[in-house]
């Protein structure tokens, strides 16, 4: 019987020799097509390469008119070649002219060839070009011939990707691989980052494509698959993988794929045709990816992603390639590009070099996004298709303001963004100059300006921004990014280092605010129909006193000898505060019984974010040392709009009359009771709404670190007395139909207040 794989093997061996010879790129291509034609007993063999303008250009041919090289061209989707590139699928035709997509190119002289076999030249699922063989006689190519041509196409993909063919391009008609691409996503953190792509899961570059000994490669593959399966079983048996849930489901899917006979058979077949084990994995992965990119069903796409991740793991097993490229090769202005990633993984990158984060998935509330925001880097999520299009070290711009990612930007765009960045930097410089200036309004009102934080990466911002302290420390973030419940000692060490870095400045620790949209993976509660109104924050803490007491103990120990400020989230009734205070007292007594040093002073406060508290203001103010308004939640509950639902979250204005009147009542109650009242929701971070807050009587605000400069610039130019008078009139005017936002904007403009 004829050994069907002998043909491809001989061809691949010959191609390997050709790749190693010191030839000019055109000469190498010419020889490659000649070899393929002769090996496959074809009269024609041609290579078309995709240009950045979406045109497939004939780069080399054996059999067609040589003068048509670099002249003959077809658009993506046009003709047989364009159809192959657009669908990323082979075409095998015994009578090419009869195919509806056939387009006659007179310059090539191809009309005499009837049979046609074309395969896409693929790299990470993208078609970079098309490889074609043709014969005069009408025949159908066998499966093994298609397979052989697809394998050969990998060699060409490598030539395109390594940049060798760039030398053959005409100016302005670069290869598709360097095409500029702009992708629209969702902006998850403002700002602009210019830099170079760092793929979080770097594409493993397989340079050793062709094998010397198929049996040996099959053995390598079997071994790698074996260890891959063991490592998945291992992960599944680890304790931190809870018995149910997403994570486990993904691993179960991995296990199923790792045992998938169809997949393994395809890999083995590619090896028998002459590829190394890693090249076989890359090839099958590329085909899967090409299918994935065309899929619309989100469930199937997700499953294909799992396959892709699995192939990456297998490639790492085979090549011993490390997980990421931290270290000396790391660019000084890196933009991390990933499909999705864990929060802790982002923290592993050298912070000072990371200029932005672009994700194919992600959500405003995903942990990695929370961490990126704390790091102050721009983030764009839901940038679909980005990972497949990007190569390590490609130039990239990420625009968190406009929710766009520009890959390989053209020079004009690059310049425009550089100008934008310079402008921002100048403004930042102006804000920095305000750091040491006391936050007094023009008429001498002292405004306390603090910042919000939740992770250690936030803390350098205290000095940077000139904030007077931390008005809201969201302790749940440490819990959200950890894979297991942080132990008491870990919590204590964490709080201790927060206080140390804050120097003598006050830090207000909010006790755990988990539940609702703040998901802690190892703390699974039952599904809730309305999680925002469910078992969360202080409700959960009072039902699980062990958790709260552990945290309070850690805080007491960490703040020994200095001031400790503790604040409770989502208080609905004053009785909850009393119950929590009792727990705190118990912990204080315990500490003193043990002879441990206690904090010098203890301040106890409540978040005001549930409307029911508005009718308990008198009791509340006499019960606590301070109140902090959580305007994000208070607005959500007062107006009945889900803060995470983009369809309704902007429907009503935080600067509308109802909400401003609520806030004014709170500020007045604070004044009556001489209780310190501050506000720590997003409202405080925008100069216009911060101005409105001062207008209704707030004298203390806690905001994102980046907002301290702009808000200070606003208040230094503000006559608070004049604003208060105008706002009182406008808020009390029940006949007015002029939106408060307009009134406030007009005030700012006519009084020269920068908002
Ligand atoms: C708020 O609700 O305004 C607030 C500051 O808390 P969080 O955003 O953490 O819910
Ligand atoms: Mg809240």
XYZ file of C-alpha atoms and ligand atoms in Angstrom:
766
model
C 0.000 0.000 0.000
C 1.187 3.482 -0.794
C 2.286 5.464 2.246
C 0.130 8.553 1.868
C 2.203 10.577 4.283
C 5.455 9.999 2.369
C 4.625 12.781 -0.133
C 4.019 15.512 2.413
C 6.999 14.414 4.460
C 9.359 14.694 1.498
C 7.882 18.099 0.663
C 8.210 19.395 4.199
C 11.796 18.216 4.400
C 12.560 20.057 1.185
C 10.793 23.187 2.454
C 12.789 23.101 5.639
C 15.989 23.103 3.603
C 14.662 25.995 1.569
C 13.816 28.006 4.669
C 17.368 27.578 5.907
C 19.041 28.723 2.685
C 20.272 32.312 2.439
C 17.788 33.389 -0.238
C 16.062 36.657 -1.031
C 12.388 36.475 -0.011
C 11.053 36.466 -3.593
C 13.463 33.748 -4.613
C 12.515 31.684 -1.578
C 8.810 32.039 -2.347
C 9.381 31.115 -6.000
C 11.233 27.995 -5.018
C 8.599 27.061 -2.469
C 5.775 27.180 -5.020
C 7.910 25.201 -7.485
C 8.513 22.510 -4.861
C 4.863 22.296 -3.906
C 3.745 22.062 -7.533
C 6.172 19.316 -8.315
C 5.513 17.347 -5.152
C 1.748 17.519 -5.575
C 1.930 16.861 -9.317
C 0.093 20.103 -9.935
C 0.609 22.324 -12.949
C 0.047 25.449 -10.903
C 0.928 26.529 -7.405
C 0.350 30.140 -6.295
C 0.574 32.170 -3.122
C -1.694 35.149 -2.452
C -0.945 37.409 0.509
C -3.525 39.619 2.231
C -2.659 43.320 2.282
C -3.771 45.868 4.834
C -6.280 47.290 2.316
C -8.135 43.967 2.244
C -6.761 42.928 -1.139
C -5.134 39.564 -1.820
C -2.096 40.056 -4.005
C -0.404 37.307 -6.022
C 3.068 37.017 -4.490
C 4.444 33.991 -6.333
C 3.326 31.416 -8.853
C 4.511 28.353 -10.633
C 2.456 27.730 -13.742
C 0.519 30.988 -14.112
C 1.867 33.935 -16.057
C 4.914 35.174 -14.092
C 4.295 38.753 -15.199
C 1.107 38.822 -13.180
C 2.994 38.401 -9.878
C 2.355 41.477 -7.652
C -0.202 42.661 -10.216
C -3.009 40.124 -10.036
C -5.244 40.879 -7.109
C -8.610 39.986 -5.624
C -10.566 41.643 -2.856
C -11.369 39.779 0.333
C -14.509 37.763 -0.434
C -14.031 38.125 -4.201
C -13.352 35.139 -6.445
C -12.326 31.737 -5.165
C -9.210 33.046 -3.450
C -11.121 35.848 -1.728
C -13.793 33.387 -0.632
C -11.195 31.129 0.971
C -9.604 34.036 2.829
C -12.956 35.386 4.011
C -14.246 32.023 5.205
C -10.844 30.750 6.399
C -11.897 27.392 4.894
C -10.358 25.315 2.067
C -12.074 24.970 -1.313
C -11.684 21.761 -3.326
C -13.209 21.967 -6.826
C -13.009 19.670 -9.847
C -14.408 22.400 -12.108
C -13.355 25.783 -10.759
C -15.017 27.866 -13.492
C -18.387 26.381 -12.616
C -18.210 27.772 -9.079
C -20.424 30.862 -8.649
C -17.612 32.833 -7.012
C -15.110 32.202 -9.825
C -13.611 35.438 -11.155
C -11.563 35.420 -14.325
C -8.242 37.232 -14.111
C -7.052 37.490 -17.750
C -3.484 38.423 -16.801
C -2.877 35.065 -15.142
C -3.905 32.720 -17.962
C -5.586 30.368 -15.518
C -8.623 29.576 -17.695
C -7.134 26.295 -18.900
C -6.956 24.827 -15.397
C -10.082 23.053 -14.256
C -9.364 21.602 -10.877
C -8.567 23.879 -7.999
C -7.536 23.385 -4.389
C -7.007 26.412 -2.158
C -6.331 26.608 1.576
C -6.112 29.623 3.875
C -2.738 30.620 5.297
C -3.739 30.895 8.951
C -2.188 32.404 12.012
C -4.085 32.389 15.300
C -7.257 31.949 13.357
C -6.713 34.889 11.005
C -6.290 34.371 7.288
C -3.035 36.014 6.161
C -3.274 34.726 2.618
C -4.211 31.793 0.412
C -2.211 28.927 -1.077
C -3.568 27.370 -4.273
C -2.749 24.400 -6.527
C -4.426 23.849 -9.893
C -4.532 21.105 -12.537
C -5.708 21.036 -16.130
C -7.499 17.739 -15.758
C -10.744 17.746 -13.880
C -10.137 15.942 -10.596
C -11.020 16.134 -6.924
C -8.108 16.413 -4.527
C -7.838 13.726 -1.870
C -8.133 14.463 1.846
C -4.460 13.733 2.396
C -3.572 16.283 -0.297
C -5.711 18.951 1.393
C -4.039 18.083 4.674
C -0.598 18.346 3.091
C -1.363 21.725 1.561
C -2.702 23.042 4.875
C 0.467 21.930 6.613
C 2.556 23.627 3.962
C 0.528 26.790 4.457
C 1.856 26.926 8.025
C 5.358 27.377 6.703
C 4.138 30.339 4.680
C 2.278 31.757 7.686
C 5.571 31.726 9.512
C 7.237 33.613 6.642
C 4.534 36.282 6.746
C 4.565 36.560 10.533
C 8.323 36.832 10.853
C 8.194 39.856 8.604
C 10.252 38.327 5.811
C 7.692 39.249 3.168
C 7.594 42.868 4.270
C 10.518 43.474 1.976
C 8.272 42.739 -0.986
C 5.517 45.212 -0.125
C 4.913 48.481 -1.921
C 4.691 51.645 0.165
C 1.146 52.179 1.436
C 0.209 48.565 0.669
C 1.543 46.824 3.733
C 0.653 43.309 4.765
C -2.553 42.724 6.652
C -0.616 41.652 9.706
C 0.379 45.274 10.250
C -3.046 46.719 9.430
C -4.264 49.368 11.856
C -7.398 48.273 13.674
C -9.730 50.239 15.929
C -12.029 48.371 18.234
C -14.888 49.852 20.175
C -15.448 48.433 23.640
C -16.662 49.677 26.995
C -14.676 52.241 28.951
C -14.098 50.934 32.469
C -11.617 53.526 33.601
C -10.872 56.941 32.154
C -7.543 57.967 30.785
C -5.351 57.408 27.783
C -2.514 54.939 27.529
C 0.054 54.821 24.744
C 2.434 51.930 24.510
C 3.131 48.461 23.279
C 1.117 45.274 23.490
C 2.005 42.760 26.134
C -0.164 39.718 25.596
C -1.051 38.403 29.023
C -0.901 34.919 27.613
C 1.881 35.394 25.111
C 1.491 33.567 21.895
C 3.942 30.759 21.960
C 6.042 31.076 18.867
C 6.669 27.658 17.418
C 9.803 27.913 15.348
C 10.491 24.243 15.023
C 7.771 23.217 12.599
C 8.958 20.078 10.879
C 9.838 16.807 12.506
C 12.625 14.305 11.823
C 10.882 11.412 13.434
C 7.089 11.169 13.631
C 7.123 8.347 16.176
C 9.206 10.407 18.545
C 6.852 13.387 18.170
C 3.798 11.198 18.745
C 5.421 10.038 21.946
C 6.112 13.647 23.016
C 2.509 14.536 22.310
C 1.212 11.575 24.307
C 3.410 12.516 27.237
C 2.387 16.165 27.152
C -1.289 15.204 26.947
C -0.729 12.875 29.878
C 0.707 15.589 32.086
C -1.929 18.049 30.936
C -4.668 15.648 32.015
C -2.973 15.070 35.339
C -2.609 18.794 35.964
C -6.306 19.352 35.257
C -7.300 16.506 37.587
C -4.990 18.029 40.111
C -6.645 21.427 39.883
C -10.054 19.820 40.157
C -9.135 18.027 43.333
C -7.734 21.113 45.047
C -9.729 22.346 47.959
C -10.181 25.914 46.831
C -12.135 24.808 43.794
C -15.560 24.775 45.332
C -17.801 21.854 44.567
C -19.920 23.799 42.163
C -19.741 26.997 40.270
C -18.158 28.490 37.216
C -14.580 27.647 37.956
C -15.282 23.994 38.365
C -17.469 23.917 35.274
C -14.628 25.361 33.207
C -12.155 22.803 34.509
C -14.606 19.985 33.867
C -14.879 21.217 30.290
C -11.087 21.265 30.010
C -10.941 17.692 31.221
C -13.524 16.638 28.671
C -11.608 18.328 25.848
C -8.282 16.914 26.968
C -9.754 13.456 26.459
C -11.519 14.355 23.209
C -10.644 11.685 20.660
C -11.386 13.882 17.658
C -8.952 16.525 18.820
C -6.220 14.031 19.643
C -6.696 12.287 16.290
C -6.282 15.572 14.415
C -3.090 16.298 16.339
C -1.673 12.867 15.587
C -2.523 13.168 11.924
C -0.675 16.469 11.661
C 2.387 14.865 13.250
C 2.253 11.924 10.841
C 2.285 14.473 8.043
C 5.628 15.774 9.244
C 4.953 18.416 11.893
C 6.508 18.568 15.322
C 4.113 18.039 18.226
C 4.003 21.770 19.017
C 3.446 22.733 15.379
C 0.602 20.201 15.225
C -1.031 21.794 18.272
C -0.600 25.254 16.790
C -2.125 24.193 13.513
C -5.200 22.538 14.998
C -5.575 25.486 17.367
C -5.483 27.918 14.488
C -8.240 26.082 12.661
C -10.369 25.942 15.789
C -9.809 29.634 16.299
C -10.810 30.452 12.744
C -14.077 28.664 13.397
C -14.454 30.409 16.726
C -14.073 33.861 15.219
C -17.005 33.189 12.913
C -19.257 31.831 15.602
C -22.089 33.922 16.949
C -23.559 31.640 19.590
C -22.020 32.930 22.846
C -22.182 29.529 24.518
C -20.323 27.786 21.704
C -17.812 30.615 21.496
C -17.133 30.181 25.179
C -16.575 26.451 24.727
C -14.205 27.162 21.842
C -12.329 29.579 24.090
C -11.882 26.707 26.524
C -10.376 24.658 23.715
C -8.066 27.514 22.885
C -6.913 27.867 26.492
C -6.314 24.164 26.610
C -4.211 24.240 23.444
C -2.146 27.037 25.021
C -1.534 24.936 28.077
C -0.483 22.032 25.892
C 1.880 24.278 23.930
C 3.442 25.392 27.184
C 3.910 21.778 28.229
C 5.619 21.009 24.940
C 7.818 24.065 24.647
C 8.474 24.756 28.324
C 7.589 28.381 27.547
C 7.068 30.572 30.632
C 3.730 32.116 31.496
C 4.490 35.778 30.985
C 7.245 38.093 30.059
C 8.033 40.048 33.142
C 11.701 40.743 33.612
C 14.250 42.434 31.449
C 12.312 42.202 28.158
C 9.297 44.013 29.564
C 8.501 47.272 27.759
C 8.594 50.439 29.843
C 5.185 51.422 28.489
C 3.180 48.238 28.434
C -0.480 47.840 27.626
C -1.656 44.507 28.925
C -3.952 42.717 26.490
C -5.972 39.714 27.625
C -9.207 37.934 27.027
C -9.834 37.914 30.749
C -7.521 37.793 33.724
C -7.481 37.533 37.489
C -6.934 40.583 39.648
C -3.863 39.137 41.310
C -2.274 38.507 37.913
C -2.434 42.193 37.056
C -0.652 43.014 40.285
C 2.186 40.699 39.239
C 3.244 43.087 36.467
C 5.779 45.814 37.241
C 3.369 48.572 38.155
C 5.450 51.521 36.985
C 5.560 50.123 33.443
C 1.880 49.368 32.934
C 0.070 52.108 30.996
C -3.274 50.452 30.388
C -5.399 47.342 30.262
C -7.483 46.078 27.345
C -9.750 43.093 27.792
C -11.924 41.124 25.417
C -14.279 40.436 28.277
C -14.614 42.006 31.699
C -17.230 44.151 33.396
C -17.121 47.327 35.477
C -17.380 45.233 38.578
C -14.881 42.501 37.631
C -12.050 42.351 40.092
C -9.298 42.954 37.636
C -11.075 46.154 36.629
C -11.380 47.249 40.256
C -7.661 46.693 40.708
C -6.811 48.499 37.472
C -8.870 51.453 38.638
C -6.999 51.445 41.914
C -3.759 51.470 39.927
C -5.070 54.475 38.040
C -4.609 52.981 34.575
C -7.102 53.360 31.722
C -9.201 50.280 31.025
C -11.261 49.261 28.011
C -13.226 46.008 28.216
C -15.400 44.048 25.795
C -12.919 44.769 22.987
C -13.929 41.775 20.921
C -11.414 40.057 18.678
C -8.481 42.043 20.074
C -6.328 39.169 21.286
C -6.270 37.391 17.918
C -5.394 40.624 16.112
C -2.627 41.778 18.420
C 0.966 40.642 18.404
C 3.390 41.221 21.233
C 5.105 44.618 20.886
C 2.541 46.030 18.443
C 1.976 49.728 19.022
C -1.350 50.313 20.743
C -3.408 53.162 22.163
C -6.096 52.651 24.733
C -8.625 55.368 25.226
C -10.703 54.832 28.354
C -12.564 58.132 27.848
C -13.947 57.137 24.455
C -13.951 53.355 25.050
C -11.665 52.587 22.105
C -8.575 50.540 21.421
C -6.393 51.484 18.460
C -4.014 48.749 17.406
C -1.056 49.685 15.206
C -2.356 53.257 14.851
C -1.435 55.358 11.850
C 1.025 58.166 12.436
C -1.660 60.893 12.410
C -3.742 59.224 15.057
C -0.668 58.511 17.118
C 0.305 62.198 16.979
C -3.198 63.345 17.911
C -3.149 61.096 20.952
C 0.332 62.160 21.965
C -0.956 65.728 21.958
C -3.946 64.683 24.084
C -1.644 62.969 26.553
C 0.599 66.038 26.738
C -2.433 68.207 27.383
C -3.591 65.896 30.172
C -0.102 65.838 31.650
C 0.016 69.645 31.705
C -3.315 69.695 33.488
C -2.093 67.046 35.939
C 0.932 69.233 36.552
C -1.341 72.165 37.381
C -3.334 70.003 39.785
C -0.149 68.771 41.391
C 0.837 72.356 42.028
C -2.342 72.681 44.118
C -1.357 69.810 46.406
C 0.059 71.944 49.180
C -2.642 74.603 49.016
C -5.272 74.574 51.748
C -8.724 73.703 50.353
C -10.522 76.954 51.164
C -13.312 78.369 49.060
C -12.996 81.968 47.901
C -15.155 83.039 50.829
C -13.064 81.112 53.316
C -15.038 77.894 53.833
C -12.727 75.007 54.741
C -13.584 71.830 52.812
C -12.144 68.523 53.996
C -10.895 66.561 51.008
C -10.200 62.873 51.451
C -9.820 59.990 49.049
C -11.328 56.526 48.623
C -9.147 53.421 48.627
C -9.297 49.687 49.095
C -5.993 48.174 48.105
C -2.361 48.801 48.934
C -1.782 49.964 45.377
C -4.040 52.934 46.137
C -1.933 54.303 48.922
C 0.869 56.051 47.045
C -1.944 58.247 45.720
C -2.337 59.798 49.154
C 0.879 61.752 48.720
C 0.422 62.181 44.994
C -3.019 63.713 45.267
C -2.596 65.695 48.462
C -5.722 64.148 50.031
C -6.025 64.679 53.772
C -6.780 61.088 54.558
C -8.847 58.116 53.452
C -12.540 58.825 53.884
C -13.597 55.391 52.682
C -11.427 52.307 52.813
C -13.388 49.489 51.154
C -12.091 46.483 53.087
C -14.034 44.018 50.951
C -11.626 44.474 48.046
C -8.949 42.456 49.838
C -11.526 39.696 50.208
C -12.680 39.980 46.618
C -9.282 39.500 45.030
C -8.161 36.689 47.320
C -8.778 33.092 46.358
C -9.480 32.061 49.945
C -10.880 33.904 52.952
C -8.093 36.125 54.319
C -7.072 34.834 57.757
C -7.182 37.066 60.856
C -3.398 37.607 60.787
C -3.486 38.505 57.097
C -6.203 41.064 57.716
C -4.315 42.561 60.630
C -1.067 42.813 58.663
C -2.924 44.410 55.782
C -4.625 47.073 57.955
C -1.374 47.719 59.759
C 0.405 48.437 56.530
C -2.447 50.684 55.342
C -2.167 52.756 58.517
C 1.595 52.840 58.279
C 1.506 54.146 54.740
C -1.151 56.700 55.636
C 1.318 58.196 58.105
C -0.655 60.169 60.660
C -3.556 60.854 58.310
C -6.975 59.497 59.272
C -8.240 56.309 57.633
C -11.905 55.330 57.824
C -12.230 51.560 57.500
C -15.572 50.352 56.311
C -16.373 46.853 57.542
C -17.035 44.154 54.954
C -19.559 45.237 52.355
C -19.989 41.935 50.553
C -23.059 40.528 48.858
C -25.023 42.258 46.128
C -22.692 42.848 43.208
C -19.637 42.390 45.423
C -19.015 38.733 44.938
C -16.548 36.838 47.070
C -15.874 33.548 45.301
C -15.352 31.372 48.360
C -18.374 32.777 50.171
C -21.299 31.456 48.248
C -24.720 32.358 49.436
C -27.930 31.112 47.908
C -29.071 32.716 44.650
C -31.102 35.830 45.308
C -33.693 37.354 43.059
C -32.766 40.891 44.126
C -29.183 40.736 45.372
C -28.932 44.524 45.851
C -31.787 44.266 48.331
C -30.588 40.983 49.702
C -28.364 39.458 52.301
C -25.404 41.779 52.186
C -23.114 44.142 54.066
C -24.099 44.666 57.716
C -27.002 42.217 57.419
C -24.607 39.443 56.559
C -22.088 40.617 59.164
C -24.653 40.516 61.968
C -25.804 37.048 60.937
C -22.205 35.843 60.790
C -20.786 37.610 63.836
C -17.624 35.495 63.686
C -16.642 37.161 60.420
C -17.272 40.686 61.733
C -15.577 40.052 65.069
C -12.492 38.696 63.349
C -12.315 41.827 61.252
C -12.901 44.186 64.187
C -10.209 42.384 66.177
C -7.772 42.722 63.313
C -8.565 46.438 63.078
C -8.200 47.009 66.830
C -4.815 45.293 66.875
C -3.565 47.059 63.764
C -4.542 50.483 65.138
C -3.037 49.950 68.608
C -1.886 53.297 70.007
C -3.525 55.438 67.320
C -6.954 56.489 66.129
C -9.253 53.819 64.731
C -12.209 54.873 62.614
C -14.743 52.134 61.840
C -17.757 52.578 59.605
C -20.665 50.230 58.889
C -22.168 49.832 55.413
C -25.840 49.596 54.383
C -27.361 50.435 57.748
C -31.174 50.335 57.536
C -32.185 50.703 61.173
C -30.315 52.312 64.024
C -30.714 49.078 66.021
C -28.245 47.410 63.630
C -25.662 49.968 64.657
C -26.220 49.206 68.295
C -25.793 45.485 67.699
C -22.553 46.081 65.808
C -21.287 48.436 68.489
C -21.871 45.719 71.089
C -19.673 43.355 69.099
C -17.021 46.041 68.900
C -17.231 46.600 72.671
C -16.801 42.875 73.276
C -13.664 42.885 71.170
C -12.340 45.967 72.993
C -12.913 44.250 76.339
C -11.238 41.097 75.115
C -8.198 43.018 74.002
C -7.877 44.881 77.278
C -8.345 41.657 79.279
C -5.463 40.202 77.320
C -3.447 43.262 78.192
C -3.098 44.261 74.548
C -2.609 47.887 73.654
C -5.825 49.491 72.383
C -6.324 52.283 69.867
C -5.859 55.759 71.351
C -9.291 56.841 70.190
C -12.141 54.955 68.610
C -14.543 56.645 66.198
C -17.692 54.832 65.162
C -19.661 55.799 62.071
C -22.359 54.725 59.646
C -22.838 54.857 55.931
C -26.059 56.521 54.969
C -27.162 54.716 51.836
C -30.561 53.221 52.631
C -33.427 55.740 52.434
C -35.101 54.389 55.610
C -32.343 56.094 57.605
C -33.558 59.479 56.371
C -36.442 59.195 58.826
C -34.122 58.188 61.654
C -31.664 61.046 61.239
C -32.132 62.299 64.786
C -31.411 58.914 66.397
C -28.659 58.208 63.932
C -26.773 61.435 64.515
C -26.811 61.030 68.274
C -25.700 57.407 68.007
C -22.543 57.842 65.936
C -19.404 59.959 65.718
C -19.753 60.485 62.003
C -21.977 59.763 59.012
C -20.829 59.168 55.460
C -23.312 59.321 52.615
C -22.930 56.501 50.078
C -24.507 58.383 47.214
C -24.093 55.477 44.769
C -26.409 53.248 46.750
C -28.570 56.013 48.192
C -29.363 57.200 44.663
C -30.024 53.651 43.481
C -32.495 53.017 46.310
C -34.061 56.489 46.377
C -34.765 56.525 42.648
C -35.277 52.749 42.238
C -32.649 52.440 39.488
C -30.125 49.620 39.411
C -26.673 51.240 39.510
C -25.205 48.430 37.402
C -27.842 48.560 34.667
C -26.737 51.003 31.976
C -30.270 51.205 30.608
C -31.655 52.885 33.687
C -28.698 54.073 35.729
C -28.517 57.391 33.840
C -32.241 57.861 33.527
C -32.468 60.283 36.443
C -29.961 62.913 37.409
C -28.066 62.901 40.688
C -28.213 66.676 40.339
C -32.003 66.644 40.029
C -34.129 68.367 42.694
C -35.293 65.242 44.580
C -31.838 63.902 45.277
C -30.296 67.293 46.061
C -33.101 67.975 48.545
C -32.402 64.649 50.255
C -28.727 65.530 50.507
C -29.523 68.981 51.874
C -31.672 67.437 54.628
C -28.777 65.206 55.630
C -26.268 68.070 55.742
C -28.683 70.182 57.834
C -29.245 67.321 60.301
C -25.487 67.003 60.706
C -25.255 70.710 61.492
C -28.079 70.530 64.039
C -26.413 67.660 65.840
C -22.847 68.833 65.371
C -22.144 65.424 63.823
C -19.544 65.238 61.100
C -21.149 64.419 57.760
C -19.218 63.502 54.656
C -20.056 61.962 51.274
C -17.997 59.216 49.653
C -19.921 58.136 46.537
C -18.953 58.899 42.932
C -20.738 62.282 43.120
C -17.859 63.731 45.102
C -15.436 62.918 42.267
C -16.900 65.220 39.632
C -16.236 68.927 39.994
C -19.788 69.987 39.075
C -21.521 67.620 41.482
C -18.903 68.307 44.174
C -19.769 71.991 43.747
C -23.467 71.172 44.196
C -22.648 69.245 47.366
C -20.899 72.280 48.830
C -23.943 74.305 47.780
C -26.295 72.116 49.853
C -24.037 72.279 52.900
C -21.425 69.519 52.714
C -18.026 70.534 54.069
C -16.277 67.154 53.754
C -15.956 64.905 50.711
C -14.155 61.666 49.935
C -13.435 60.967 46.283
C -11.273 58.970 43.889
C -7.634 60.023 44.129
C -7.621 61.319 40.556
C -10.459 63.701 41.389
C -8.704 65.533 44.220
C -6.890 67.934 41.860
C -9.868 68.907 39.662
C -12.213 69.251 42.654
C -9.716 71.427 44.503
C -9.284 73.642 41.449
C -13.068 74.052 41.444
C -13.483 74.972 45.091
C -10.604 77.433 45.208
C -12.556 79.501 42.671
C -15.929 79.081 44.381
C -17.910 81.575 46.437
C -19.740 79.011 48.583
C -22.047 81.577 50.244
C -23.264 82.878 46.905
C -23.823 79.348 45.579
C -25.722 78.327 48.754
C -28.062 81.276 48.373
C -28.757 80.571 44.698
C -29.249 76.868 45.288
C -31.591 77.407 48.208
C -33.753 79.581 46.037
C -33.689 77.158 43.101
C -34.372 74.103 45.264
C -37.243 75.759 47.085
C -38.849 77.037 43.909
C -41.561 74.444 43.324
C -42.695 76.105 40.082
C -39.353 76.052 38.284
C -38.928 73.695 35.361
C -35.299 74.601 34.718
C -33.174 71.521 35.479
C -30.861 72.036 38.447
C -27.922 70.793 36.358
C -28.431 73.739 33.993
C -28.651 76.187 36.887
C -25.427 74.798 38.351
C -23.598 74.897 35.017
C -24.696 78.485 34.441
C -23.487 79.431 37.903
C -20.089 77.873 37.225
C -19.704 79.614 33.878
C -20.818 83.050 35.032
C -18.651 82.882 38.175
C -15.552 81.453 36.501
C -15.599 78.165 38.429
C -13.779 75.383 36.506
C -16.029 72.292 36.433
C -21.789 54.168 47.807
O -22.710 53.357 47.791
O -21.911 55.359 47.433
C -20.472 53.777 48.301
C -19.508 54.666 48.483
O -20.259 52.461 48.514
P -19.995 51.410 47.368
O -19.839 52.144 46.075
O -18.785 50.655 47.772
O -21.249 50.584 47.414
Mg -22.566 51.490 48.899
